[in-house]
């Protein structure tokens, strides 16, 4: 159950978000099931939540949602903050790529989103980033379990 896995991830991440002064909001549809490796899916959610905490605006909420569309589970993590220019969005999932350091955070090696992409692809899914109107969102699409 991806739904249960994500509830666990959110509950574990709430203290981290709270300490950073960024409330964590979530809306997780019940009983969404996929075929996959639990530890890898936890790592994927953790990477997206960690990035949202690092790059989100002070005091602004981080939002995680899980829903279904077209026989896929759609996991989305978004935050308010400095926009990512369109020319950088296409590179975010490359190994060692770091967006403009003016976004604030300088720790890390630029591997998290590359790992997230690999996990999504290993599960026959995809991941994309969007940044507009002061909000950045990462959305992962994973095929629902058949049967």
GROMACS .gro file of C-alpha atoms in nm:
model
  147
    1UNK     CA    1   0.000   0.000   0.000
    2UNK     CA    2   0.164   0.319  -0.119
    3UNK     CA    3  -0.096   0.508   0.088
    4UNK     CA    4   0.017   0.348   0.415
    5UNK     CA    5   0.385   0.381   0.325
    6UNK     CA    6   0.345   0.755   0.262
    7UNK     CA    7   0.148   0.811   0.583
    8UNK     CA    8   0.442   0.654   0.769
    9UNK     CA    9   0.690   0.875   0.579
   10UNK     CA   10   0.494   1.192   0.651
   11UNK     CA   11   0.460   1.112   1.021
   12UNK     CA   12   0.834   1.047   1.044
   13UNK     CA   13   0.913   1.371   0.858
   14UNK     CA   14   0.678   1.600   1.052
   15UNK     CA   15   0.935   1.676   1.327
   16UNK     CA   16   1.197   1.768   1.065
   17UNK     CA   17   0.958   2.008   0.892
   18UNK     CA   18   0.843   2.148   1.227
   19UNK     CA   19   1.202   2.216   1.337
   20UNK     CA   20   1.262   2.397   1.007
   21UNK     CA   21   0.955   2.615   1.071
   22UNK     CA   22   0.773   2.477   0.768
   23UNK     CA   23   0.441   2.304   0.840
   24UNK     CA   24   0.385   1.976   0.661
   25UNK     CA   25   0.042   1.933   0.506
   26UNK     CA   26  -0.072   1.616   0.336
   27UNK     CA   27  -0.364   1.461   0.156
   28UNK     CA   28  -0.318   1.090   0.093
   29UNK     CA   29  -0.594   0.895  -0.081
   30UNK     CA   30  -0.662   0.562   0.085
   31UNK     CA   31  -0.584   0.216  -0.051
   32UNK     CA   32  -0.359   0.313  -0.342
   33UNK     CA   33  -0.155   0.004  -0.424
   34UNK     CA   34   0.145  -0.038  -0.649
   35UNK     CA   35   0.399  -0.313  -0.704
   36UNK     CA   36   0.733  -0.201  -0.573
   37UNK     CA   37   1.017  -0.206  -0.326
   38UNK     CA   38   0.910  -0.042   0.001
   39UNK     CA   39   1.253   0.083   0.108
   40UNK     CA   40   1.315   0.246  -0.230
   41UNK     CA   41   0.974   0.412  -0.229
   42UNK     CA   42   1.040   0.545   0.122
   43UNK     CA   43   1.371   0.682  -0.002
   44UNK     CA   44   1.196   0.850  -0.296
   45UNK     CA   45   0.943   1.020  -0.067
   46UNK     CA   46   1.222   1.117   0.175
   47UNK     CA   47   1.426   1.280  -0.102
   48UNK     CA   48   1.129   1.487  -0.218
   49UNK     CA   49   1.033   1.590   0.135
   50UNK     CA   50   1.393   1.672   0.227
   51UNK     CA   51   1.433   1.896  -0.079
   52UNK     CA   52   1.106   2.073   0.000
   53UNK     CA   53   1.230   2.147   0.353
   54UNK     CA   54   1.571   2.265   0.229
   55UNK     CA   55   1.443   2.495  -0.043
   56UNK     CA   56   1.101   2.601   0.088
   57UNK     CA   57   1.036   2.956   0.203
   58UNK     CA   58   1.056   3.018   0.577
   59UNK     CA   59   0.718   2.955   0.741
   60UNK     CA   60   0.557   2.837   0.418
   61UNK     CA   61   0.391   2.495   0.417
   62UNK     CA   62   0.521   2.187   0.241
   63UNK     CA   63   0.245   1.986   0.077
   64UNK     CA   64   0.242   1.615  -0.009
   65UNK     CA   65  -0.048   1.463  -0.202
   66UNK     CA   66  -0.122   1.114  -0.330
   67UNK     CA   67  -0.405   1.048  -0.573
   68UNK     CA   68  -0.478   0.837  -0.879
   69UNK     CA   69  -0.519   0.929  -1.246
   70UNK     CA   70  -0.514   0.713  -1.560
   71UNK     CA   71  -0.421   0.389  -1.379
   72UNK     CA   72  -0.129   0.562  -1.208
   73UNK     CA   73  -0.054   0.676  -0.855
   74UNK     CA   74   0.050   1.042  -0.852
   75UNK     CA   75   0.274   1.147  -0.565
   76UNK     CA   76   0.336   1.521  -0.552
   77UNK     CA   77   0.550   1.722  -0.310
   78UNK     CA   78   0.545   2.100  -0.339
   79UNK     CA   79   0.676   2.405  -0.156
   80UNK     CA   80   0.672   2.781  -0.187
   81UNK     CA   81   1.002   2.952  -0.249
   82UNK     CA   82   1.237   3.093  -0.506
   83UNK     CA   83   1.138   2.974  -0.853
   84UNK     CA   84   1.362   2.742  -1.051
   85UNK     CA   85   1.429   2.887  -1.399
   86UNK     CA   86   1.292   2.673  -1.686
   87UNK     CA   87   1.641   2.614  -1.827
   88UNK     CA   88   1.743   2.453  -1.497
   89UNK     CA   89   1.431   2.235  -1.455
   90UNK     CA   90   1.540   1.997  -1.731
   91UNK     CA   91   1.873   1.934  -1.556
   92UNK     CA   92   1.751   1.878  -1.198
   93UNK     CA   93   1.748   1.498  -1.231
   94UNK     CA   94   2.106   1.475  -1.361
   95UNK     CA   95   2.368   1.335  -1.127
   96UNK     CA   96   2.573   1.604  -0.948
   97UNK     CA   97   2.362   1.887  -1.095
   98UNK     CA   98   2.304   2.172  -0.852
   99UNK     CA   99   2.056   2.449  -0.923
  100UNK     CA  100   2.164   2.807  -0.864
  101UNK     CA  101   2.318   2.838  -0.518
  102UNK     CA  102   2.120   3.159  -0.467
  103UNK     CA  103   1.825   2.932  -0.381
  104UNK     CA  104   1.985   2.900  -0.040
  105UNK     CA  105   2.100   2.550   0.046
  106UNK     CA  106   2.459   2.454  -0.035
  107UNK     CA  107   2.489   2.119   0.145
  108UNK     CA  108   2.462   1.797  -0.052
  109UNK     CA  109   2.613   1.650  -0.363
  110UNK     CA  110   2.337   1.685  -0.621
  111UNK     CA  111   2.249   1.314  -0.612
  112UNK     CA  112   1.907   1.308  -0.444
  113UNK     CA  113   1.690   1.388  -0.745
  114UNK     CA  114   1.897   1.160  -0.970
  115UNK     CA  115   1.832   0.878  -0.721
  116UNK     CA  116   1.461   0.970  -0.709
  117UNK     CA  117   1.446   0.949  -1.090
  118UNK     CA  118   1.617   0.609  -1.089
  119UNK     CA  119   1.372   0.478  -0.827
  120UNK     CA  120   1.074   0.607  -1.027
  121UNK     CA  121   1.205   0.449  -1.348
  122UNK     CA  122   1.284   0.121  -1.171
  123UNK     CA  123   0.915   0.111  -1.078
  124UNK     CA  124   0.812   0.178  -1.442
  125UNK     CA  125   0.722   0.534  -1.353
  126UNK     CA  126   0.841   0.887  -1.421
  127UNK     CA  127   0.912   1.204  -1.227
  128UNK     CA  128   0.890   1.567  -1.331
  129UNK     CA  129   0.946   1.911  -1.182
  130UNK     CA  130   0.747   2.231  -1.229
  131UNK     CA  131   0.818   2.575  -1.090
  132UNK     CA  132   0.586   2.870  -1.141
  133UNK     CA  133   0.406   3.134  -0.940
  134UNK     CA  134   0.637   3.098  -0.640
  135UNK     CA  135   0.562   2.724  -0.605
  136UNK     CA  136   0.785   2.430  -0.700
  137UNK     CA  137   0.635   2.082  -0.737
  138UNK     CA  138   0.785   1.741  -0.797
  139UNK     CA  139   0.538   1.481  -0.921
  140UNK     CA  140   0.609   1.111  -0.950
  141UNK     CA  141   0.377   0.889  -1.155
  142UNK     CA  142   0.382   0.516  -1.075
  143UNK     CA  143   0.161   0.246  -1.235
  144UNK     CA  144  -0.110   0.108  -1.009
  145UNK     CA  145  -0.099  -0.257  -0.913
  146UNK     CA  146  -0.315  -0.469  -1.139
  147UNK     CA  147  -0.571  -0.700  -0.990
   0.00000   0.00000   0.00000
